Amino acid sequence: MPEPTVQRGLEDVVALESSLCFIDGRGGRLIYRGYDIRDLAANATFEEVAYLLWYGQLPNRGQLDELRQRLVMLRTLPPELLTILDRLPTTSSPMDVLRTAVSALALLEPTESQPGVTSIGGALRLTAALPSILGYYHRRRSGQPAPPTHPELSHAAYVLAVLRNGPIAPLDEKAMDVALTLHADHELNASTFAARVTASTLSDLYSAITSAIGTLKGPLHGGANERVMELLEEIQLPERTEEVVKAKLARHERIMGFGHRVYKVEDPRATILRDWSHRVGEEKGNLSYYDRLRRVEEVVHREKGLYPNVDLYSGSVYTLLDIPKDLFTPVFAVSRVTGWTAHVLEEYQDLRLIRPTSNYVGPTDLTYVPIDARP
Ligand code: SDX
């Protein structure tokens, strides 16, 4: 029997069939339920995309209006959760706050967090609640009052309203809506896979989303967007780009926002976010982020042949929208919760325990030695 080949990181391993999301890594295409991401980003709202992921088709006007109303109603958080959030240190990582709050919400609202619940209720609840949780925590740590639920606002506008002050220009709302659409789903990325592994044991939706949030936090995954902005802070001036990036590469450091396990060409989301970084930068009269990122792109591609991924430009767009840097990854989670929940519901519908094996390379047949006889 030939030794099984280990696929480190499960690279290229096809673990299951799904009708949610297709990534053409060589062609640089991303499709949600049959629709190209470029069409969805240009034409659909995030609420339409959420509906598409959950129900498998785009909503009609009545279905969309009903979805919007349900999301608005579910923005309100139970007072017991607010009490818990009030007890958390204001220095807590916002991703840890999200993870903790989802766990607590399962205990406070047990109906939707029963194992194998295939209803859309939990997906709606979490999609509506995540921005509320983030906004409540962020305003508390900034000494500001709790944000209202803004029933008049779209989901994208609500995310902006709870995370920063001031008027919401139509371009800002559209930029956030596009960013939410682009981050909604991405096949079996690490955090979605974590959610599916959890669901495959018939554990509950909230446990699966808690697994996913903990996984997304990592800088090799969702945490990269914050580190891209730290790289720009380190570079400071465009003319220092070459020096700083090449020094990092010489130290075999990863340049955040570049490379991807599946895309062998440019991530189509990076293409769209690059355009939005320029559009919003031009609107705000600040192209410094865009200009420096273009310089970083040029050096990294020349030196390592790597392409940008979704995280390279997203941080510049969020910065221009006045969102604090440590909320970039939480905003990723605010969007990705739609994909995570869609994958969990799909797993429940055709469940198979996810359980790979490992190649054992340790010793076998050792003799037990009583503790007093050990050196
Ligand atoms: C996301 O999976 C998804 O779909 C994720 C995501 C989603 O929507 O859910 O798309 C979101 O997570 C995007 C990726 C965000 N992470 C980063 O930007 C972190 C930097 N990127 C790398 O760490 C890396 O590219 C990964 C983790 C994204 C992918 O890593 P792989 O597929 O395991 O590739 P690898 O580590 O085996 O690298 C292959 C080679 C190595 O060179 P050698 O050591 O063989 O000479 O490419 C090099 C790596 O050193 N390389 C990089 C690099 N990425 C790969 N070198 C410098 N900088 C990088 N960013």
PDB file of C-alpha atoms and ligand atoms in Angstrom, residues 11 23 185-186 188-191 219-222 224 249 253-263 267 269 304 306 309-311 332 336, ligand 1:
ATOM      1  CA  GLU A  11      -3.711  22.544  -0.877  1.00  0.00           C
ATOM      2  CA  ILE A  23     -13.293  30.538  -7.919  1.00  0.00           C
ATOM      3  CA  ASP A 185     -18.186  34.495   0.261  1.00  0.00           C
ATOM      4  CA  HIS A 186     -15.093  32.791  -1.087  1.00  0.00           C
ATOM      5  CA  LEU A 188     -13.624  26.961   1.244  1.00  0.00           C
ATOM      6  CA  ASN A 189     -11.351  29.643   2.673  1.00  0.00           C
ATOM      7  CA  ALA A 190     -10.002  28.819   6.129  1.00  0.00           C
ATOM      8  CA  SER A 191     -12.776  30.485   8.160  1.00  0.00           C
ATOM      9  CA  PRO A 219      -3.083  37.716   9.722  1.00  0.00           C
ATOM     10  CA  LEU A 220      -2.642  35.100   6.980  1.00  0.00           C
ATOM     11  CA  HIS A 221      -6.393  35.300   6.402  1.00  0.00           C
ATOM     12  CA  GLY A 222      -8.692  38.127   7.416  1.00  0.00           C
ATOM     13  CA  ALA A 224      -4.032  40.969   6.438  1.00  0.00           C
ATOM     14  CA  LEU A 249      11.460  40.206   1.078  1.00  0.00           C
ATOM     15  CA  GLU A 253       8.799  38.239   5.345  1.00  0.00           C
ATOM     16  CA  ARG A 254       5.333  38.039   3.801  1.00  0.00           C
ATOM     17  CA  ILE A 255       4.026  41.226   2.219  1.00  0.00           C
ATOM     18  CA  MET A 256       0.444  41.404   3.397  1.00  0.00           C
ATOM     19  CA  GLY A 257      -2.197  41.763   0.690  1.00  0.00           C
ATOM     20  CA  PHE A 258      -0.267  39.638  -1.807  1.00  0.00           C
ATOM     21  CA  GLY A 259      -0.460  36.031  -2.874  1.00  0.00           C
ATOM     22  CA  HIS A 260      -3.317  33.602  -2.650  1.00  0.00           C
ATOM     23  CA  ARG A 261      -3.729  29.863  -2.305  1.00  0.00           C
ATOM     24  CA  VAL A 262      -6.152  29.661  -5.229  1.00  0.00           C
ATOM     25  CA  TYR A 263      -5.648  32.692  -7.477  1.00  0.00           C
ATOM     26  CA  ASP A 267      -7.750  38.431  -7.385  1.00  0.00           C
ATOM     27  CA  ARG A 269     -11.780  41.597  -5.893  1.00  0.00           C
ATOM     28  CA  LYS A 304       8.286  37.974  -6.398  1.00  0.00           C
ATOM     29  CA  LEU A 306       2.968  37.939  -6.769  1.00  0.00           C
ATOM     30  CA  ASN A 309      -5.438  39.808  -3.151  1.00  0.00           C
ATOM     31  CA  VAL A 310      -8.624  41.233  -1.657  1.00  0.00           C
ATOM     32  CA  ASP A 311      -6.759  42.629   1.344  1.00  0.00           C
ATOM     33  CA  PHE A 332     -14.646  41.549   6.816  1.00  0.00           C
ATOM     34  CA  ARG A 336     -18.461  37.091   5.505  1.00  0.00           C
TER      35      ARG A 336
HETATM   36  C1  SDX B   1      -7.540  36.025   2.374  1.00  0.00           C
HETATM   37  O1  SDX B   1      -8.501  31.454   1.017  1.00  0.00           O
HETATM   38  C2  SDX B   1      -9.144  32.493   0.764  1.00  0.00           C
HETATM   39  O2  SDX B   1      -9.954  32.525  -0.149  1.00  0.00           O
HETATM   40  C3  SDX B   1      -8.864  33.673   1.666  1.00  0.00           C
HETATM   41  C4  SDX B   1      -9.493  34.981   1.252  1.00  0.00           C
HETATM   42  C5  SDX B   1     -11.001  34.954   1.459  1.00  0.00           C
HETATM   43  O3  SDX B   1     -11.711  35.730   0.784  1.00  0.00           O
HETATM   44  O4  SDX B   1     -11.455  34.244   2.370  1.00  0.00           O
HETATM   45  O5  SDX B   1      -9.205  35.236  -0.110  1.00  0.00           O
HETATM   46  C6  SDX B   1      -8.982  36.132   2.106  1.00  0.00           C
HETATM   47  O6  SDX B   1      -7.173  35.438   3.345  1.00  0.00           O
HETATM   48  C7  SDX B   1      -6.568  36.594   1.368  1.00  0.00           C
HETATM   49  C8  SDX B   1      -5.094  36.348   1.784  1.00  0.00           C
HETATM   50  C9  SDX B   1      -4.726  37.375   2.871  1.00  0.00           C
HETATM   51  N1  SDX B   1      -3.391  37.052   3.415  1.00  0.00           N
HETATM   52  C10 SDX B   1      -2.298  37.760   3.079  1.00  0.00           C
HETATM   53  O7  SDX B   1      -2.289  38.683   2.269  1.00  0.00           O
HETATM   54  C11 SDX B   1      -1.050  37.308   3.805  1.00  0.00           C
HETATM   55  C12 SDX B   1       0.125  37.256   2.828  1.00  0.00           C
HETATM   56  N2  SDX B   1      -0.117  36.160   1.895  1.00  0.00           N
HETATM   57  C13 SDX B   1       0.602  34.945   2.161  1.00  0.00           C
HETATM   58  O8  SDX B   1       0.787  34.627   3.501  1.00  0.00           O
HETATM   59  C14 SDX B   1       0.146  33.805   1.262  1.00  0.00           C
HETATM   60  O9  SDX B   1       0.109  34.271  -0.020  1.00  0.00           O
HETATM   61  C15 SDX B   1      -1.164  33.100   1.562  1.00  0.00           C
HETATM   62  C16 SDX B   1      -1.252  32.660   2.977  1.00  0.00           C
HETATM   63  C17 SDX B   1      -2.322  33.980   1.245  1.00  0.00           C
HETATM   64  C18 SDX B   1      -1.222  31.870   0.672  1.00  0.00           C
HETATM   65  O10 SDX B   1      -0.148  31.105   1.037  1.00  0.00           O
HETATM   66  P1  SDX B   1       0.196  29.681   0.380  1.00  0.00           P
HETATM   67  O11 SDX B   1      -0.759  29.336  -0.702  1.00  0.00           O
HETATM   68  O12 SDX B   1       0.333  28.711   1.502  1.00  0.00           O
HETATM   69  O13 SDX B   1       1.569  29.954  -0.332  1.00  0.00           O
HETATM   70  P2  SDX B   1       2.965  29.699   0.356  1.00  0.00           P
HETATM   71  O14 SDX B   1       2.969  30.264   1.727  1.00  0.00           O
HETATM   72  O15 SDX B   1       3.283  28.249   0.185  1.00  0.00           O
HETATM   73  O16 SDX B   1       3.952  30.585  -0.535  1.00  0.00           O
HETATM   74  C19 SDX B   1       4.399  30.116  -1.793  1.00  0.00           C
HETATM   75  C20 SDX B   1       5.609  30.978  -2.119  1.00  0.00           C
HETATM   76  C21 SDX B   1       6.622  31.036  -0.979  1.00  0.00           C
HETATM   77  O17 SDX B   1       7.899  31.279  -1.582  1.00  0.00           O
HETATM   78  P3  SDX B   1       9.085  30.231  -1.305  1.00  0.00           P
HETATM   79  O18 SDX B   1       9.242  30.212   0.201  1.00  0.00           O
HETATM   80  O19 SDX B   1       8.554  28.906  -1.854  1.00  0.00           O
HETATM   81  O20 SDX B   1      10.237  30.822  -2.033  1.00  0.00           O
HETATM   82  O21 SDX B   1       5.208  32.345  -2.340  1.00  0.00           O
HETATM   83  C22 SDX B   1       5.811  33.157  -1.329  1.00  0.00           C
HETATM   84  C23 SDX B   1       6.239  32.249  -0.202  1.00  0.00           C
HETATM   85  O22 SDX B   1       7.339  32.817   0.479  1.00  0.00           O
HETATM   86  N3  SDX B   1       4.770  34.076  -0.879  1.00  0.00           N
HETATM   87  C24 SDX B   1       5.004  35.300  -0.454  1.00  0.00           C
HETATM   88  C25 SDX B   1       3.734  35.830  -0.158  1.00  0.00           C
HETATM   89  N4  SDX B   1       2.788  34.919  -0.402  1.00  0.00           N
HETATM   90  C26 SDX B   1       3.437  33.817  -0.843  1.00  0.00           C
HETATM   91  N5  SDX B   1       6.136  36.010  -0.302  1.00  0.00           N
HETATM   92  C27 SDX B   1       6.015  37.275   0.154  1.00  0.00           C
HETATM   93  N6  SDX B   1       4.803  37.863   0.467  1.00  0.00           N
HETATM   94  C28 SDX B   1       3.675  37.157   0.311  1.00  0.00           C
HETATM   95  N7  SDX B   1       2.500  37.761   0.597  1.00  0.00           N
END
